Amino acid sequence: MRILVVEDEDKIAAFIKKGLEEEGYAVDMVGDGETAIDYALSADYDVIILDIMLPGNDGFAVCREIRARGSSAPVLMLTARDAVDDRVQGLDAGADDYLVKPFAFRELVARVRALLRRPREVVPSRLKVGDLALDVRTHAAERGGRKIVLTAREYALLEFLMRNKNQVLTRTQIAEHVWDYDFLSESNIVDVYIRYLRVKVDADFEPKLIQTVRGAGYKISDQA
Ligand code: CA
């Protein structure tokens, strides 16, 4: 297993590298953001350990960039402070896990092992179906470059449809993922909200993306 360590503080970097090598991992080490992006994109690392505070591009920028350019390598971020903002920003940038400095080396190794067990999957922060785009961080929706204003519930419904694009979803599946129990008794609520969404997302555009699958449910797709 090959690991990339991105850390500009030599002492910490050397400590991590030595420890991981003792565990049998192959370790490459870089000390700045630009080099980190080059390395991350040129080799298929099994895990990338990424410090946030770096000269040049910081860890958030590095993570966003490698994700944008298709890397699905698991990223473990090192944060200097136990700040919620840092953790949220890191996870939103595409990191899979984080560790707060100072950390026990045993915990670092345990987290690396846990990441190695996970199936690889990039969870994009921007969902797309045809020319419809939805940003899951800001909840901003747009189609054909035009901004679409959604209520919280419309957003939740659209996000669920888009995360499962091209798949037929039953009304029950949709209701269970988008509404809490208080609403489940309103049996036609899914149809009502699908209608609201269609007005905003499909009425002025072609092709129609929200499709009714007779006898089954709904799906969102840009294929007929
Ligand atoms: Ca640093």
mmCIF file of C-alpha atoms and ligand atoms in Angstrom:
data_model
loop_
_atom_site.group_PDB
_atom_site.id
_atom_site.type_symbol
_atom_site.label_atom_id
_atom_site.label_comp_id
_atom_site.label_asym_id
_atom_site.label_seq_id
_atom_site.Cartn_x
_atom_site.Cartn_y
_atom_site.Cartn_z
ATOM 1 C CA MET A 1 0.000 0.000 0.000
ATOM 2 C CA ARG A 2 1.324 3.363 -1.015
ATOM 3 C CA ILE A 3 0.721 6.514 0.982
ATOM 4 C CA LEU A 4 1.361 10.163 0.159
ATOM 5 C CA VAL A 5 2.147 12.373 3.143
ATOM 6 C CA VAL A 6 1.688 16.115 2.575
ATOM 7 C CA GLU A 7 3.169 18.060 5.480
ATOM 8 C CA ASP A 8 5.547 21.018 5.507
ATOM 9 C CA GLU A 9 6.774 20.649 9.078
ATOM 10 C CA ASP A 10 9.817 18.414 8.677
ATOM 11 C CA LYS A 11 9.750 16.899 12.142
ATOM 12 C CA ILE A 12 6.108 15.833 11.931
ATOM 13 C CA ALA A 13 6.532 14.613 8.344
ATOM 14 C CA ALA A 14 9.574 12.523 9.226
ATOM 15 C CA PHE A 15 7.796 11.074 12.260
ATOM 16 C CA ILE A 16 4.776 10.047 10.171
ATOM 17 C CA LYS A 17 6.905 8.624 7.355
ATOM 18 C CA LYS A 18 9.108 6.578 9.663
ATOM 19 C CA GLY A 19 6.129 5.209 11.572
ATOM 20 C CA LEU A 20 4.191 4.253 8.447
ATOM 21 C CA GLU A 21 7.228 2.594 6.906
ATOM 22 C CA GLU A 22 7.607 0.523 10.060
ATOM 23 C CA GLU A 23 4.031 -0.610 9.461
ATOM 24 C CA GLY A 24 5.054 -1.760 5.984
ATOM 25 C CA TYR A 25 3.616 1.060 3.887
ATOM 26 C CA ALA A 26 5.460 2.706 0.990
ATOM 27 C CA VAL A 27 5.540 6.427 1.739
ATOM 28 C CA ASP A 28 6.135 9.476 -0.460
ATOM 29 C CA MET A 29 6.505 12.824 1.239
ATOM 30 C CA VAL A 30 5.927 16.324 -0.110
ATOM 31 C CA GLY A 31 5.908 19.685 1.649
ATOM 32 C CA ASP A 32 3.749 22.034 -0.374
ATOM 33 C CA GLY A 33 0.375 22.142 -2.082
ATOM 34 C CA GLU A 34 1.447 22.378 -5.735
ATOM 35 C CA THR A 35 3.779 19.391 -5.485
ATOM 36 C CA ALA A 36 1.092 17.500 -3.596
ATOM 37 C CA ILE A 37 -1.363 17.958 -6.483
ATOM 38 C CA ASP A 38 1.267 16.748 -8.991
ATOM 39 C CA TYR A 39 2.044 13.668 -6.930
ATOM 40 C CA ALA A 40 -1.579 12.864 -6.135
ATOM 41 C CA LEU A 41 -2.531 12.959 -9.814
ATOM 42 C CA SER A 42 0.468 11.082 -11.143
ATOM 43 C CA ALA A 43 0.252 7.987 -8.912
ATOM 44 C CA ASP A 44 -2.653 5.962 -7.607
ATOM 45 C CA TYR A 45 -2.143 6.387 -3.870
ATOM 46 C CA ASP A 46 -4.048 4.145 -1.509
ATOM 47 C CA VAL A 47 -4.272 6.923 1.082
ATOM 48 C CA ILE A 48 -3.250 10.589 1.114
ATOM 49 C CA ILE A 49 -2.470 12.175 4.481
ATOM 50 C CA LEU A 50 -2.952 15.883 3.972
ATOM 51 C CA ASP A 51 -2.084 18.678 6.376
ATOM 52 C CA ILE A 52 -4.317 21.769 6.114
ATOM 53 C CA MET A 53 -1.688 24.402 6.871
ATOM 54 C CA LEU A 54 0.727 24.350 3.926
ATOM 55 C CA PRO A 55 2.692 26.971 2.034
ATOM 56 C CA GLY A 56 0.928 27.935 -1.211
ATOM 57 C CA ASN A 57 -2.270 25.958 -1.745
ATOM 58 C CA ASP A 58 -3.610 24.847 1.613
ATOM 59 C CA GLY A 59 -4.953 21.360 2.260
ATOM 60 C CA PHE A 60 -8.535 22.323 1.412
ATOM 61 C CA ALA A 61 -7.484 23.663 -1.990
ATOM 62 C CA VAL A 62 -5.340 20.594 -2.673
ATOM 63 C CA CYS A 63 -8.215 18.283 -1.838
ATOM 64 C CA ARG A 64 -10.744 20.179 -3.979
ATOM 65 C CA GLU A 65 -8.310 20.243 -6.888
ATOM 66 C CA ILE A 66 -7.466 16.553 -6.880
ATOM 67 C CA ARG A 67 -11.143 15.636 -6.511
ATOM 68 C CA ALA A 68 -12.066 17.981 -9.373
ATOM 69 C CA ARG A 69 -9.433 16.271 -11.491
ATOM 70 C CA GLY A 70 -10.768 12.801 -10.786
ATOM 71 C CA SER A 71 -8.684 11.423 -7.926
ATOM 72 C CA SER A 72 -10.647 9.091 -5.675
ATOM 73 C CA ALA A 73 -7.772 8.353 -3.295
ATOM 74 C CA PRO A 74 -8.974 8.371 0.320
ATOM 75 C CA VAL A 75 -7.846 11.584 2.029
ATOM 76 C CA LEU A 76 -7.125 11.874 5.745
ATOM 77 C CA MET A 77 -6.817 15.528 6.736
ATOM 78 C CA LEU A 78 -4.691 16.754 9.601
ATOM 79 C CA THR A 79 -6.131 19.789 11.344
ATOM 80 C CA ALA A 80 -4.230 21.869 13.849
ATOM 81 C CA ARG A 81 -7.280 22.904 15.823
ATOM 82 C CA ASP A 82 -10.319 20.962 16.817
ATOM 83 C CA ALA A 83 -12.480 23.485 15.013
ATOM 84 C CA VAL A 84 -15.812 22.422 13.581
ATOM 85 C CA ASP A 85 -15.323 24.805 10.640
ATOM 86 C CA ASP A 86 -12.067 23.102 9.628
ATOM 87 C CA ARG A 87 -13.594 19.663 9.794
ATOM 88 C CA VAL A 88 -16.695 20.679 7.850
ATOM 89 C CA GLN A 89 -14.626 22.500 5.227
ATOM 90 C CA GLY A 90 -12.314 19.507 4.917
ATOM 91 C CA LEU A 91 -15.111 17.001 4.464
ATOM 92 C CA ASP A 92 -16.858 19.307 1.983
ATOM 93 C CA ALA A 93 -13.612 19.651 0.039
ATOM 94 C CA GLY A 94 -13.671 15.885 -0.446
ATOM 95 C CA ALA A 95 -11.704 14.547 2.520
ATOM 96 C CA ASP A 96 -12.801 11.178 3.903
ATOM 97 C CA ASP A 97 -11.647 11.604 7.477
ATOM 98 C CA TYR A 98 -9.688 13.995 9.665
ATOM 99 C CA LEU A 99 -7.377 13.812 12.636
ATOM 100 C CA VAL A 100 -6.668 16.629 15.085
ATOM 101 C CA LYS A 101 -3.059 17.469 15.915
ATOM 102 C CA PRO A 102 -1.381 16.493 18.119
ATOM 103 C CA PHE A 103 -2.417 12.895 17.582
ATOM 104 C CA ALA A 104 -1.251 9.534 18.823
ATOM 105 C CA PHE A 105 0.522 7.634 16.067
ATOM 106 C CA ARG A 106 -1.561 4.549 16.845
ATOM 107 C CA GLU A 107 -4.682 6.507 15.988
ATOM 108 C CA LEU A 108 -3.216 7.689 12.693
ATOM 109 C CA VAL A 109 -2.426 4.115 11.713
ATOM 110 C CA ALA A 110 -5.885 2.930 12.775
ATOM 111 C CA ARG A 111 -7.530 5.614 10.614
ATOM 112 C CA VAL A 112 -5.311 4.754 7.653
ATOM 113 C CA ARG A 113 -6.316 1.111 8.016
ATOM 114 C CA ALA A 114 -9.983 2.078 8.203
ATOM 115 C CA LEU A 115 -9.669 4.135 5.006
ATOM 116 C CA LEU A 116 -7.983 1.253 3.223
ATOM 117 C CA ARG A 117 -10.975 -0.945 4.026
ATOM 118 C CA ARG A 118 -13.489 1.425 2.472
ATOM 119 C CA PRO A 119 -14.697 0.992 -1.054
ATOM 120 C CA ARG A 120 -13.562 3.895 -3.169
ATOM 121 C CA GLU A 121 -16.194 6.366 -4.139
ATOM 122 C CA VAL A 122 -16.061 10.060 -4.810
ATOM 123 C CA VAL A 123 -19.087 11.859 -3.476
ATOM 124 C CA PRO A 124 -19.369 14.906 -5.652
ATOM 125 C CA SER A 125 -20.408 18.213 -4.124
ATOM 126 C CA ARG A 126 -22.103 19.165 -7.375
ATOM 127 C CA LEU A 127 -24.778 16.901 -8.800
ATOM 128 C CA LYS A 128 -25.624 17.117 -12.499
ATOM 129 C CA VAL A 129 -28.379 15.781 -14.701
ATOM 130 C CA GLY A 130 -28.218 17.189 -18.225
ATOM 131 C CA ASP A 131 -27.924 20.963 -17.868
ATOM 132 C CA LEU A 132 -29.399 20.921 -14.360
ATOM 133 C CA ALA A 133 -26.837 21.377 -11.580
ATOM 134 C CA LEU A 134 -27.249 21.270 -7.822
ATOM 135 C CA ASP A 135 -24.581 22.265 -5.316
ATOM 136 C CA VAL A 136 -25.029 20.166 -2.175
ATOM 137 C CA ARG A 137 -23.035 22.591 -0.051
ATOM 138 C CA THR A 138 -24.805 25.836 -0.913
ATOM 139 C CA HIS A 139 -28.094 24.228 -2.066
ATOM 140 C CA ALA A 140 -27.901 26.423 -5.160
ATOM 141 C CA ALA A 141 -29.692 25.040 -8.189
ATOM 142 C CA GLU A 142 -29.410 26.178 -11.776
ATOM 143 C CA ARG A 143 -30.501 24.991 -15.146
ATOM 144 C CA GLY A 144 -29.097 26.216 -18.434
ATOM 145 C CA GLY A 145 -27.250 28.902 -16.451
ATOM 146 C CA ARG A 146 -30.478 30.173 -14.862
ATOM 147 C CA LYS A 147 -30.743 30.214 -11.102
ATOM 148 C CA ILE A 148 -33.603 28.202 -9.583
ATOM 149 C CA VAL A 149 -34.871 29.098 -6.126
ATOM 150 C CA LEU A 150 -36.021 26.078 -4.124
ATOM 151 C CA THR A 151 -37.686 25.702 -0.751
ATOM 152 C CA ALA A 152 -35.929 23.424 1.733
ATOM 153 C CA ARG A 153 -38.273 20.521 0.949
ATOM 154 C CA GLU A 154 -38.023 20.978 -2.804
ATOM 155 C CA TYR A 155 -34.256 20.969 -2.447
ATOM 156 C CA ALA A 156 -34.324 17.747 -0.424
ATOM 157 C CA LEU A 157 -36.535 16.069 -2.992
ATOM 158 C CA LEU A 158 -34.401 17.219 -5.918
ATOM 159 C CA GLU A 159 -31.180 16.163 -4.186
ATOM 160 C CA PHE A 160 -32.577 12.676 -3.541
ATOM 161 C CA LEU A 161 -33.714 12.320 -7.155
ATOM 162 C CA MET A 162 -30.371 13.552 -8.496
ATOM 163 C CA ARG A 163 -28.289 11.329 -6.224
ATOM 164 C CA ASN A 164 -30.216 8.425 -7.730
ATOM 165 C CA LYS A 165 -30.373 9.664 -11.294
ATOM 166 C CA ASN A 166 -31.642 7.279 -13.978
ATOM 167 C CA GLN A 167 -33.140 5.064 -11.263
ATOM 168 C CA VAL A 168 -36.847 4.615 -10.752
ATOM 169 C CA LEU A 169 -37.818 5.596 -7.208
ATOM 170 C CA THR A 170 -41.110 4.577 -5.685
ATOM 171 C CA ARG A 171 -43.247 7.115 -3.856
ATOM 172 C CA THR A 172 -42.513 5.234 -0.641
ATOM 173 C CA GLN A 173 -38.747 5.403 -1.178
ATOM 174 C CA ILE A 174 -38.964 9.100 -1.902
ATOM 175 C CA ALA A 175 -41.228 9.826 1.058
ATOM 176 C CA GLU A 176 -39.020 7.894 3.465
ATOM 177 C CA HIS A 177 -35.895 9.753 2.414
ATOM 178 C CA VAL A 178 -37.304 13.231 2.114
ATOM 179 C CA TRP A 179 -40.020 13.487 4.765
ATOM 180 C CA ASP A 180 -40.176 12.648 8.425
ATOM 181 C CA TYR A 181 -42.874 10.491 9.967
ATOM 182 C CA ASP A 182 -45.265 13.364 10.590
ATOM 183 C CA PHE A 183 -45.753 13.819 6.882
ATOM 184 C CA LEU A 184 -45.919 10.237 5.754
ATOM 185 C CA SER A 185 -49.660 10.079 6.393
ATOM 186 C CA GLU A 186 -50.263 12.686 3.703
ATOM 187 C CA SER A 187 -50.352 10.166 0.965
ATOM 188 C CA ASN A 188 -50.086 12.442 -2.065
ATOM 189 C CA ILE A 189 -47.307 14.658 -0.706
ATOM 190 C CA VAL A 190 -44.714 13.223 -3.091
ATOM 191 C CA ASP A 191 -46.881 13.946 -6.124
ATOM 192 C CA VAL A 192 -47.593 17.443 -4.869
ATOM 193 C CA TYR A 193 -43.893 18.248 -4.480
ATOM 194 C CA ILE A 194 -42.963 16.618 -7.765
ATOM 195 C CA ARG A 195 -45.450 19.020 -9.353
ATOM 196 C CA TYR A 196 -43.822 22.003 -7.570
ATOM 197 C CA LEU A 197 -40.389 20.864 -8.749
ATOM 198 C CA ARG A 198 -41.529 20.395 -12.317
ATOM 199 C CA VAL A 199 -42.755 23.975 -12.457
ATOM 200 C CA LYS A 200 -39.319 25.198 -11.393
ATOM 201 C CA VAL A 201 -37.022 22.691 -13.042
ATOM 202 C CA ASP A 202 -38.792 21.544 -16.196
ATOM 203 C CA ALA A 203 -41.573 23.951 -17.232
ATOM 204 C CA ASP A 204 -39.347 26.381 -19.131
ATOM 205 C CA PHE A 205 -36.824 23.849 -20.369
ATOM 206 C CA GLU A 206 -36.310 20.922 -22.698
ATOM 207 C CA PRO A 207 -35.868 18.019 -22.309
ATOM 208 C CA LYS A 208 -38.112 17.317 -19.314
ATOM 209 C CA LEU A 209 -35.886 15.695 -16.702
ATOM 210 C CA ILE A 210 -38.376 14.576 -14.058
ATOM 211 C CA GLN A 211 -40.105 11.559 -15.524
ATOM 212 C CA THR A 212 -43.168 9.672 -14.335
ATOM 213 C CA VAL A 213 -42.752 5.926 -14.580
ATOM 214 C CA ARG A 214 -46.278 4.583 -14.730
ATOM 215 C CA GLY A 215 -47.175 2.216 -11.936
ATOM 216 C CA ALA A 216 -43.730 2.580 -10.380
ATOM 217 C CA GLY A 217 -42.800 6.088 -9.363
ATOM 218 C CA TYR A 218 -40.481 8.805 -10.593
ATOM 219 C CA LYS A 219 -36.984 9.229 -11.901
ATOM 220 C CA ILE A 220 -34.780 12.062 -12.994
ATOM 221 C CA SER A 221 -32.845 11.514 -16.169
ATOM 222 C CA ASP A 222 -31.701 13.324 -19.285
ATOM 223 C CA GLN A 223 -32.268 10.176 -21.310
ATOM 224 C CA ALA A 224 -35.701 9.434 -22.722
HETATM 225 CA CA CA B 1 1.722 22.258 8.196
#
